[in-house]
Coordinates of C-alpha atoms (C1' of nucleotides) in Angstrom, one line a residue:
Chain A
M1 CA -126.3 -267.4 55.1
Q2 CA -128.7 -265.3 53.2
L3 CA -132.1 -266.4 51.7
S4 CA -132.9 -267.1 48.3
E5 CA -135.7 -265.1 46.8
K6 CA -137.5 -268.0 44.9
A7 CA -140.7 -269.7 45.3
S8 CA -141.4 -269.4 49.0
D9 CA -142.4 -265.8 48.4
K10 CA -146.0 -266.6 48.2
A11 CA -148.0 -264.1 50.0
I12 CA -150.1 -264.8 53.0
V13 CA -153.6 -265.1 51.8
K14 CA -156.5 -264.1 54.1
D15 CA -157.1 -267.5 54.9
T16 CA -160.5 -268.4 53.6
N17 CA -160.9 -270.8 56.6
Q18 CA -161.2 -268.1 59.2
S19 CA -159.9 -266.5 62.2
S20 CA -156.1 -267.2 62.0
K21 CA -154.6 -264.1 62.8
V22 CA -151.9 -262.7 60.5
Y23 CA -149.1 -262.8 63.1
I24 CA -149.7 -266.6 63.4
E25 CA -149.4 -267.0 59.8
I26 CA -146.2 -265.1 59.8
V27 CA -144.8 -267.3 62.6
K28 CA -145.7 -270.5 60.4
Q29 CA -144.1 -269.0 57.3
L30 CA -140.8 -268.1 59.3
R31 CA -140.8 -271.7 60.5
E32 CA -141.1 -272.9 57.1
L33 CA -138.6 -270.5 55.8
I34 CA -136.2 -271.7 58.5
T35 CA -136.5 -275.2 57.6
T36 CA -136.4 -275.0 53.8
N37 CA -133.3 -272.9 54.0
R38 CA -131.8 -274.9 56.5
L39 CA -131.1 -271.9 58.7
S40 CA -129.6 -272.4 62.0
S41 CA -128.4 -270.8 65.1
G42 CA -126.7 -267.6 64.2
D43 CA -128.1 -267.1 60.8
K44 CA -129.8 -263.9 60.0
I45 CA -133.3 -263.8 58.9
P46 CA -134.8 -261.1 56.5
S47 CA -135.5 -257.7 57.9
E48 CA -138.8 -256.7 59.1
R49 CA -139.5 -254.4 56.2
E50 CA -138.4 -257.2 53.7
L51 CA -140.7 -259.8 55.4
S52 CA -143.6 -257.2 55.3
E53 CA -143.1 -256.9 51.6
R54 CA -142.6 -260.5 50.6
L55 CA -145.6 -261.8 52.6
N56 CA -147.8 -258.7 51.8
V57 CA -148.6 -257.9 55.3
G58 CA -148.0 -254.7 57.6
R59 CA -144.8 -254.4 59.3
S60 CA -146.5 -254.2 62.7
S61 CA -147.9 -257.6 62.0
V62 CA -144.4 -258.9 61.3
R63 CA -143.3 -257.3 64.4
E64 CA -145.9 -258.9 66.5
A65 CA -144.8 -262.3 65.3
L66 CA -141.1 -261.5 65.9
R67 CA -141.6 -260.2 69.3
A68 CA -143.5 -263.4 70.2
L69 CA -140.7 -265.5 69.0
E70 CA -138.2 -263.2 70.9
L71 CA -140.0 -263.7 74.1
L72 CA -139.8 -267.5 73.5
G73 CA -136.2 -267.2 73.2
L74 CA -136.2 -268.4 69.5
I75 CA -134.7 -265.3 67.9
E76 CA -132.4 -262.3 68.9
T77 CA -132.8 -259.0 67.6
R78 CA -129.8 -256.4 67.4
R79 CA -130.7 -252.8 66.6
G80 CA -129.0 -251.6 63.7
E81 CA -127.9 -255.0 62.6
G82 CA -131.0 -257.4 62.2
T83 CA -132.8 -260.3 63.6
F84 CA -131.0 -263.7 64.1
L85 CA -131.7 -267.1 64.9
R86 CA -130.9 -268.2 68.6
D87 CA -129.1 -271.0 69.9
F88 CA -132.2 -272.5 71.7
R89 CA -131.4 -275.7 73.4
G90 CA -135.2 -275.6 74.1
H91 CA -134.4 -274.9 77.6
H92 CA -135.3 -271.3 77.6
L93 CA -138.7 -272.5 78.3
V94 CA -137.9 -274.0 81.7
Q95 CA -136.5 -270.5 82.5
L96 CA -139.6 -268.8 81.5
L97 CA -141.9 -271.2 83.1
S98 CA -140.0 -271.4 86.4
T99 CA -140.4 -267.8 86.9
F100 CA -144.0 -268.2 86.7
I101 CA -143.8 -271.1 89.0
L102 CA -141.6 -269.5 91.6
E103 CA -144.0 -266.4 91.5
D104 CA -147.3 -268.1 92.4
E105 CA -146.1 -270.9 94.5
K106 CA -143.7 -269.6 96.9
A107 CA -143.6 -272.7 98.8
K108 CA -140.1 -272.8 100.5
R109 CA -140.3 -276.5 101.3
D110 CA -140.7 -277.2 97.5
V111 CA -137.8 -275.3 96.5
I112 CA -135.6 -276.8 98.9
E113 CA -136.8 -280.2 98.3
T114 CA -136.5 -279.9 94.6
K115 CA -133.0 -278.7 94.8
Y116 CA -131.8 -281.4 96.8
Y117 CA -133.6 -284.2 94.7
I118 CA -132.1 -282.7 91.5
E119 CA -128.7 -282.5 93.1
M120 CA -129.0 -286.2 94.0
D121 CA -130.1 -287.0 90.5
C122 CA -127.2 -285.2 89.1
L123 CA -124.8 -286.9 91.5
Q124 CA -125.9 -290.1 90.0
L125 CA -125.7 -289.0 86.5
A126 CA -122.3 -287.7 87.1
L127 CA -121.3 -291.0 88.5
K128 CA -122.8 -292.8 85.6
R129 CA -121.1 -290.4 83.0
Q130 CA -117.9 -290.1 84.9
N131 CA -115.1 -288.0 83.4
A132 CA -111.8 -288.8 85.3
D133 CA -110.2 -285.5 84.1
S134 CA -112.8 -283.1 85.4
L135 CA -113.4 -284.9 88.4
Q136 CA -109.7 -284.8 89.2
L137 CA -109.8 -281.1 88.6
L138 CA -112.6 -280.7 90.9
R139 CA -110.9 -282.7 93.6
D140 CA -107.9 -280.6 93.2
K141 CA -109.9 -277.4 93.6
V142 CA -111.7 -278.7 96.8
E143 CA -108.5 -279.8 98.3
H144 CA -106.6 -276.6 97.7
S145 CA -109.1 -274.0 99.1
Y146 CA -109.8 -273.3 102.5
A147 CA -113.6 -273.7 102.3
V148 CA -115.7 -275.1 99.6
N149 CA -118.4 -273.1 97.8
D150 CA -121.3 -275.4 97.7
D151 CA -122.8 -273.7 94.7
E152 CA -119.7 -274.0 92.7
F153 CA -119.1 -277.6 93.6
F154 CA -122.6 -278.5 92.5
Y155 CA -122.4 -276.5 89.4
R156 CA -119.5 -278.5 88.3
I157 CA -121.1 -281.7 89.5
I158 CA -124.2 -281.0 87.4
E159 CA -121.9 -280.0 84.4
M160 CA -120.6 -283.6 84.6
A161 CA -124.1 -284.8 84.7
D162 CA -124.3 -283.3 81.3
N163 CA -128.0 -282.7 81.2
H164 CA -128.8 -279.1 80.3
L165 CA -132.4 -279.2 81.6
F166 CA -131.3 -280.1 85.0
L167 CA -128.7 -277.5 84.9
R168 CA -131.2 -274.8 84.0
M169 CA -133.5 -275.8 86.6
W170 CA -130.9 -276.0 89.2
I171 CA -129.6 -272.7 88.5
I172 CA -132.9 -271.1 89.0
L173 CA -133.5 -273.1 92.2
K174 CA -130.2 -272.2 93.6
D175 CA -130.8 -268.7 93.3
Y176 CA -134.0 -268.9 94.8
Y177 CA -132.7 -271.0 97.5
N178 CA -129.9 -268.7 98.3
S179 CA -132.5 -265.8 98.7
L180 CA -134.4 -268.0 101.1
M181 CA -131.4 -269.0 103.2
F182 CA -129.7 -266.4 105.2
K183 CA -126.6 -268.2 106.1
E184 CA -123.9 -269.0 103.8
E185 CA -123.3 -272.8 103.9
Q186 CA -119.8 -273.5 104.4
H187 CA -119.0 -277.2 104.9
S188 CA -115.7 -278.6 105.5
K189 CA -113.9 -280.2 102.6
D190 CA -114.5 -283.8 104.0
G191 CA -118.1 -284.1 103.0
Y192 CA -117.3 -283.2 99.3
I193 CA -114.2 -285.2 99.2
R194 CA -116.5 -288.2 100.3
L195 CA -118.9 -287.4 97.4
I196 CA -116.0 -287.4 94.9
E197 CA -114.7 -290.6 96.2
A198 CA -118.0 -292.2 96.0
I199 CA -118.4 -291.2 92.5
E200 CA -114.9 -292.5 91.7
A201 CA -115.8 -295.8 93.3
M202 CA -119.0 -295.8 91.5
D203 CA -120.9 -296.5 94.7
V204 CA -124.4 -295.1 94.4
A205 CA -125.5 -296.1 98.0
E206 CA -122.4 -294.4 99.6
L207 CA -122.9 -291.4 97.2
L208 CA -126.4 -290.8 98.4
S209 CA -125.7 -291.4 102.0
A210 CA -122.7 -289.0 101.7
Y211 CA -125.0 -286.4 100.3
R212 CA -127.5 -286.8 103.0
Q213 CA -125.0 -286.3 105.6
L214 CA -123.8 -283.2 103.8
R215 CA -127.2 -281.9 103.8
N216 CA -128.0 -283.1 107.2
L217 CA -130.8 -284.9 105.9
S218 CA -132.7 -287.6 107.9
I219 CA -132.6 -291.1 106.4
S220 CA -136.1 -291.6 107.3
A221 CA -138.1 -293.3 104.7
D222 CA -135.1 -293.1 102.4
K223 CA -133.7 -296.4 103.7
I224 CA -131.5 -297.9 101.1
Chain B
M1 CA -163.4 -258.7 88.1
Q2 CA -162.3 -255.4 87.0
L3 CA -159.2 -253.3 87.8
S4 CA -158.9 -250.6 90.1
E5 CA -157.4 -247.4 88.6
K6 CA -155.1 -246.5 91.6
A7 CA -151.5 -246.2 92.2
S8 CA -150.3 -248.7 89.8
D9 CA -150.7 -246.4 87.0
K10 CA -147.3 -245.3 86.8
A11 CA -146.1 -244.7 83.4
I12 CA -143.3 -246.7 81.9
V13 CA -140.2 -244.6 82.2
K14 CA -137.5 -244.7 79.4
D15 CA -135.4 -246.9 81.8
T16 CA -132.4 -244.9 82.5
N17 CA -130.3 -248.2 82.6
Q18 CA -130.9 -248.8 78.9
S19 CA -131.9 -251.2 76.3
S20 CA -134.9 -252.9 77.8
K21 CA -137.5 -252.6 75.1
V22 CA -140.9 -251.2 75.8
Y23 CA -142.8 -254.4 75.2
I24 CA -140.8 -256.2 77.7
E25 CA -141.6 -253.6 80.3
I26 CA -145.2 -254.0 79.4
V27 CA -144.9 -257.6 80.0
K28 CA -143.5 -257.1 83.4
Q29 CA -146.0 -254.4 84.3
L30 CA -148.8 -256.8 83.2
R31 CA -147.5 -259.5 85.5
E32 CA -147.3 -257.1 88.4
L33 CA -150.8 -255.9 87.6
I34 CA -152.1 -259.5 87.5
T35 CA -150.5 -260.3 90.9
T36 CA -151.4 -257.1 92.7
N37 CA -154.9 -257.4 91.6
R38 CA -155.0 -261.1 92.1
L39 CA -156.3 -261.7 88.7
S40 CA -156.6 -265.3 87.7
S41 CA -157.7 -267.5 84.9
G42 CA -160.7 -266.1 83.0
D43 CA -160.6 -262.6 84.4
K44 CA -160.4 -259.7 81.8
I45 CA -157.4 -257.5 81.7
P46 CA -157.7 -253.8 80.4
S47 CA -158.1 -253.1 76.8
E48 CA -155.3 -252.4 74.6
R49 CA -156.1 -248.7 74.2
E50 CA -156.4 -248.3 77.9
L51 CA -153.1 -250.0 78.7
S52 CA -151.5 -247.7 76.0
E53 CA -152.8 -244.7 77.8
R54 CA -152.2 -245.8 81.3
L55 CA -148.7 -246.7 80.5
N56 CA -147.9 -243.9 78.2
V57 CA -146.8 -246.2 75.4
G58 CA -148.1 -246.7 71.8
R59 CA -150.8 -249.2 71.3
S60 CA -148.4 -251.1 68.9
S61 CA -146.1 -251.8 71.7
V62 CA -149.0 -253.1 73.9
R63 CA -149.9 -255.3 71.2
E64 CA -146.3 -256.7 70.9
A65 CA -146.4 -257.6 74.4
L66 CA -150.0 -259.2 74.2
R67 CA -149.2 -261.1 71.1
A68 CA -146.2 -262.5 72.8
L69 CA -148.1 -263.5 75.8
E70 CA -150.7 -264.9 73.6
L71 CA -148.3 -267.1 71.6
L72 CA -147.1 -268.3 75.1
G73 CA -150.6 -269.3 76.0
L74 CA -150.9 -267.1 78.9
I75 CA -153.7 -264.9 77.6
E76 CA -156.6 -265.3 75.2
T77 CA -158.0 -262.5 73.1
R78 CA -161.6 -262.4 71.8
R79 CA -162.2 -259.8 69.1
G80 CA -164.9 -257.4 70.1
E81 CA -164.7 -258.6 73.6
G82 CA -161.3 -258.3 75.1
T83 CA -158.3 -259.9 76.3
F84 CA -158.5 -262.4 79.2
L85 CA -156.2 -264.4 81.2
R86 CA -156.0 -268.0 80.5
D87 CA -155.4 -271.3 82.4
F88 CA -152.0 -271.8 81.3
R89 CA -150.7 -275.3 81.6
G90 CA -148.1 -274.6 79.2
H91 CA -149.4 -276.9 76.3
H92 CA -149.2 -274.3 73.6
L93 CA -145.6 -273.4 74.0
V94 CA -144.5 -276.9 74.4
Q95 CA -146.2 -277.8 71.0
L96 CA -144.7 -274.6 69.4
L97 CA -141.2 -275.2 70.6
S98 CA -141.0 -278.8 69.9
T99 CA -141.7 -278.2 66.3
F100 CA -138.8 -275.9 66.4
I101 CA -136.3 -278.0 68.3
L102 CA -136.7 -281.6 67.2
E103 CA -133.4 -281.9 65.5
D104 CA -131.2 -281.6 68.7
E105 CA -130.6 -285.2 69.6
K106 CA -129.1 -284.2 73.0
A107 CA -132.0 -282.0 73.9
K108 CA -134.3 -285.0 73.3
R109 CA -132.1 -287.2 75.5
D110 CA -132.2 -284.6 78.2
V111 CA -136.0 -284.4 78.0
I112 CA -136.4 -288.1 78.3
E113 CA -133.8 -288.5 81.1
T114 CA -135.0 -285.7 83.1
K115 CA -138.5 -286.9 83.0
Y116 CA -137.4 -290.3 84.2
Y117 CA -135.3 -289.0 87.1
I118 CA -138.1 -286.6 88.2
E119 CA -140.4 -289.6 88.0
M120 CA -138.1 -291.6 90.3
D121 CA -137.8 -288.6 92.6
C122 CA -141.5 -288.4 93.0
L123 CA -142.1 -292.1 93.5
Q124 CA -139.8 -291.8 96.5
L125 CA -141.6 -288.7 97.8
A126 CA -144.9 -290.4 97.3
L127 CA -143.5 -293.3 99.4
K128 CA -142.2 -290.9 102.1
R129 CA -145.5 -289.0 102.3
Q130 CA -147.8 -291.9 101.8
N131 CA -151.4 -291.4 101.8
A132 CA -153.4 -294.6 102.1
D133 CA -156.5 -293.3 100.7
S134 CA -155.3 -291.9 97.5
L135 CA -153.0 -294.8 97.1
Q136 CA -155.9 -297.3 97.3
L137 CA -157.7 -295.0 94.9
L138 CA -155.2 -295.3 92.4
R139 CA -154.8 -299.1 93.0
D140 CA -158.5 -299.5 92.3
K141 CA -158.3 -297.4 89.2
V142 CA -155.4 -299.4 87.9
E143 CA -156.9 -302.8 88.5
H144 CA -160.3 -302.0 87.1
S145 CA -159.2 -300.8 83.8
Y146 CA -158.0 -302.6 80.7
A147 CA -155.0 -300.7 80.1
V148 CA -153.0 -298.2 82.2
N149 CA -152.6 -294.6 81.1
D150 CA -149.0 -293.9 82.0
D151 CA -149.5 -290.1 82.1
E152 CA -152.4 -290.3 84.3
F153 CA -150.8 -292.8 86.7
F154 CA -147.7 -290.6 87.2
Y155 CA -149.8 -287.5 87.4
R156 CA -151.4 -289.1 90.4
I157 CA -148.1 -290.3 91.9
I158 CA -146.8 -286.8 91.5
E159 CA -149.7 -285.4 93.2
M160 CA -149.1 -287.8 96.1
A161 CA -145.4 -286.4 96.1
D162 CA -146.9 -283.1 97.1
N163 CA -144.3 -281.0 95.4
H164 CA -145.7 -278.3 93.2
L165 CA -142.5 -277.5 91.6
F166 CA -142.0 -281.0 90.4
L167 CA -145.6 -281.2 89.3
R168 CA -145.2 -278.3 87.1
M169 CA -141.8 -279.5 85.6
W170 CA -143.2 -282.8 85.1
I171 CA -146.4 -281.6 83.2
I172 CA -144.1 -279.7 80.7
L173 CA -141.7 -282.6 80.3
K174 CA -144.6 -285.0 79.7
D175 CA -145.9 -282.8 76.9
Y176 CA -142.5 -282.7 75.4
Y177 CA -141.9 -286.3 75.9
N178 CA -145.1 -287.1 74.2
S179 CA -144.4 -285.0 71.3
L180 CA -141.1 -286.8 70.8
M181 CA -142.4 -290.2 71.1
F182 CA -144.6 -291.6 68.3
K183 CA -145.9 -294.7 70.1
E184 CA -148.3 -294.7 72.9
E185 CA -146.8 -296.4 75.7
Q186 CA -149.2 -298.9 77.1
H187 CA -148.0 -301.2 79.7
S188 CA -149.8 -304.0 81.5
K189 CA -151.1 -303.3 84.9
D190 CA -148.6 -305.5 86.5
G191 CA -145.8 -303.1 86.4
Y192 CA -147.9 -300.3 87.9
I193 CA -149.3 -302.6 90.6
R194 CA -145.7 -303.6 91.6
L195 CA -144.9 -299.8 92.1
I196 CA -148.0 -299.4 94.2
E197 CA -146.9 -302.3 96.2
A198 CA -143.6 -301.2 96.8
I199 CA -144.8 -297.8 98.0
E200 CA -147.2 -299.6 100.5
A201 CA -144.2 -301.7 101.7
M202 CA -142.1 -298.6 102.0
D203 CA -139.2 -300.5 100.1
V204 CA -137.3 -297.8 98.3
A205 CA -135.0 -300.3 96.4
E206 CA -137.9 -302.3 95.3
L207 CA -139.7 -299.2 94.1
L208 CA -136.8 -298.1 92.0
S209 CA -136.2 -301.4 90.6
A210 CA -139.8 -301.8 89.6
Y211 CA -139.6 -298.3 88.0
R212 CA -136.5 -299.4 86.0
Q213 CA -138.2 -302.5 84.8
L214 CA -141.4 -300.6 83.8
R215 CA -139.2 -298.1 81.6
N216 CA -136.9 -300.8 80.4
L217 CA -133.9 -299.1 81.8
S218 CA -130.7 -300.8 82.2
I219 CA -129.3 -301.2 85.6
S220 CA -125.8 -300.3 84.5
A221 CA -124.1 -297.9 86.8
D222 CA -127.4 -297.6 89.0
K223 CA -126.5 -300.7 90.8
I224 CA -128.3 -300.7 94.2
Chain C
dG1 C1' -195.2 -255.2 79.7
dA2 C1' -192.6 -258.4 77.0
dA3 C1' -190.2 -259.8 73.1
dT4 C1' -187.8 -258.4 69.0
dT5 C1' -185.1 -255.7 66.4
dT6 C1' -181.8 -252.0 65.4
dC7 C1' -178.1 -249.0 66.8
dT8 C1' -174.0 -247.8 68.9
dA9 C1' -169.8 -247.9 71.7
dG10 C1' -166.0 -250.5 72.7
dT11 C1' -163.0 -254.2 71.5
dG12 C1' -159.3 -256.4 69.1
dG13 C1' -157.0 -256.9 63.9
dT14 C1' -154.5 -254.6 60.5
dC15 C1' -152.2 -251.3 57.8
dA16 C1' -149.3 -247.3 56.4
dG17 C1' -146.4 -243.7 57.4
dA18 C1' -143.4 -241.2 60.2
dC19 C1' -139.5 -240.5 63.3
dC20 C1' -135.6 -242.1 66.2
dA21 C1' -131.4 -244.7 67.7
dC22 C1' -127.9 -247.5 66.5
dG23 C1' -124.2 -250.4 63.7
dA24 C1' -121.7 -251.1 59.9
dA25 C1' -120.0 -250.1 55.6
dT26 C1' -118.5 -246.8 52.7
dG27 C1' -116.3 -242.5 51.4
dT28 C1' -113.3 -238.6 52.5
dC29 C1' -109.7 -236.1 54.3
dT30 C1' -105.1 -235.5 56.1
Chain D
dA1 C1' -102.2 -245.9 55.6
dG2 C1' -104.8 -244.2 59.1
dA3 C1' -108.6 -241.3 61.3
dC4 C1' -112.8 -239.1 60.7
dA5 C1' -117.4 -238.2 58.6
dT6 C1' -121.4 -239.8 55.8
dT7 C1' -124.6 -242.6 54.5
dC8 C1' -127.7 -246.6 54.4
dG9 C1' -130.1 -250.4 56.5
dT10 C1' -131.8 -252.0 60.8
dG11 C1' -134.8 -252.5 64.7
dG12 C1' -137.8 -249.6 68.2
dT13 C1' -141.7 -246.7 68.7
dC14 C1' -145.6 -243.8 68.1
dT15 C1' -149.8 -242.0 65.6
dG16 C1' -153.7 -242.3 63.3
dA17 C1' -156.7 -244.5 60.3
dC18 C1' -159.8 -248.3 58.9
dC19 C1' -162.1 -252.8 59.5
dA20 C1' -164.7 -256.7 61.9
dC21 C1' -166.9 -258.2 65.6
dT22 C1' -169.5 -258.2 70.1
dA23 C1' -172.3 -257.1 73.8
dG24 C1' -175.4 -254.1 75.7
dA25 C1' -178.5 -250.2 75.1
dA26 C1' -182.1 -248.2 72.7
dA27 C1' -185.8 -248.4 69.9
dT28 C1' -189.4 -250.7 67.9
dT29 C1' -193.1 -254.1 67.6
dC30 C1' -196.4 -257.2 69.3

DNA sequence: GAATTTCTAGTGGTCAGACCACGAATGTCT
DNA sequence: AGACATTCGTGGTCTGACCACTAGAAATTC
């Protein structure tokens, strides 16, 4: 989809108000351009030079705006081709922030704890949104392998939970978690089968209980 | 606080790997510089020209990096003064992104769902790590006000949960959430008191039940 | 000596122009 | 028709030049 050249070509005026930097204005203009032209993921936006002309601003200012949007994950640039809108499920943000979070706060306990809780949440969601097919697939997979890859198992579970945000968070947590733990966790199939069966039976209490056993968590305050 | 000039002045090499754009490298260098020098909110970072020299890159590339970080809300620039680190709680980016995202209904659902689940998780953690003093404080606060500010209430709960990761995530989600919802949620004290009492009684089932009622969530699959 | 004013150096903000590297479309040769 | 070369448009980067603004130094005034 290409742009029409019409009205929207109003130049950016030096904003009598004050302050607002040119690159901010460009970001606004771009947003407007995107909505009015109904551009969506994958569509191409005008070249830097064209934007520079149409908006009467320097190309470097256009680039400042585009680079910022790129870092945000909203656009994607391909040298020699152009700049394109990106499939932002909005969740790039979690990624970005998480890197910062993990940087400054290396609390091992928090990482582990958060990972576990998210896994429990997603187990419940998977139960709620149960999909017989994918569950059966997972079951086959588990039953036909020697050992179960914990990461892979929960990846599938969280896919079934069908919550992109949780998925993103979990992926990051998982990586960090694995870098914290030396040992490879290899459990027997039994624990995982028990989880699957609890989901099939739609028994939340049993599901959580099974998870706690899998992770060797004390029941403590979590009495059900 | 000013920077020391030492070792870290390694120039950015043209990355034999490939691709990675200069401005991305600069972002990385800046992050490193910030951590190694223990810079924090309010501190000044080197001027654009100085960074340009020290890293052997063009000033425009430095600016691209800085503008991106600025749009993210990580830094603040004051003409004539310099560039400073900012207390980033992420509001900016949330606001920015939400204006871009809005359409995606599924993303919206994920945000709401994730927020609720994290709140439930933190309620349970708060219960587990119960601190009588802060709980009493919260109770007083709730009982002595006309209406309860939901955000503030859960902020305190999550503080009690004492999990930094959850706290960070929740703050982001909360801002998203609020930008999605038009209405201000104002519940009566009763629901919150019930939550507090469930924590005091260390009754998980009651706690979750109280939460669901507060949020008007159907029990559905979440049978306890 | 103290208060005021003026000047100046340094900072971010912006622009214009020049290359480069790369990709795709086009043209050309066999 | 297929293989190769050219060209054009794109993003990537650097340089140098201004401007607007700020803070602190310097000069001036009282």
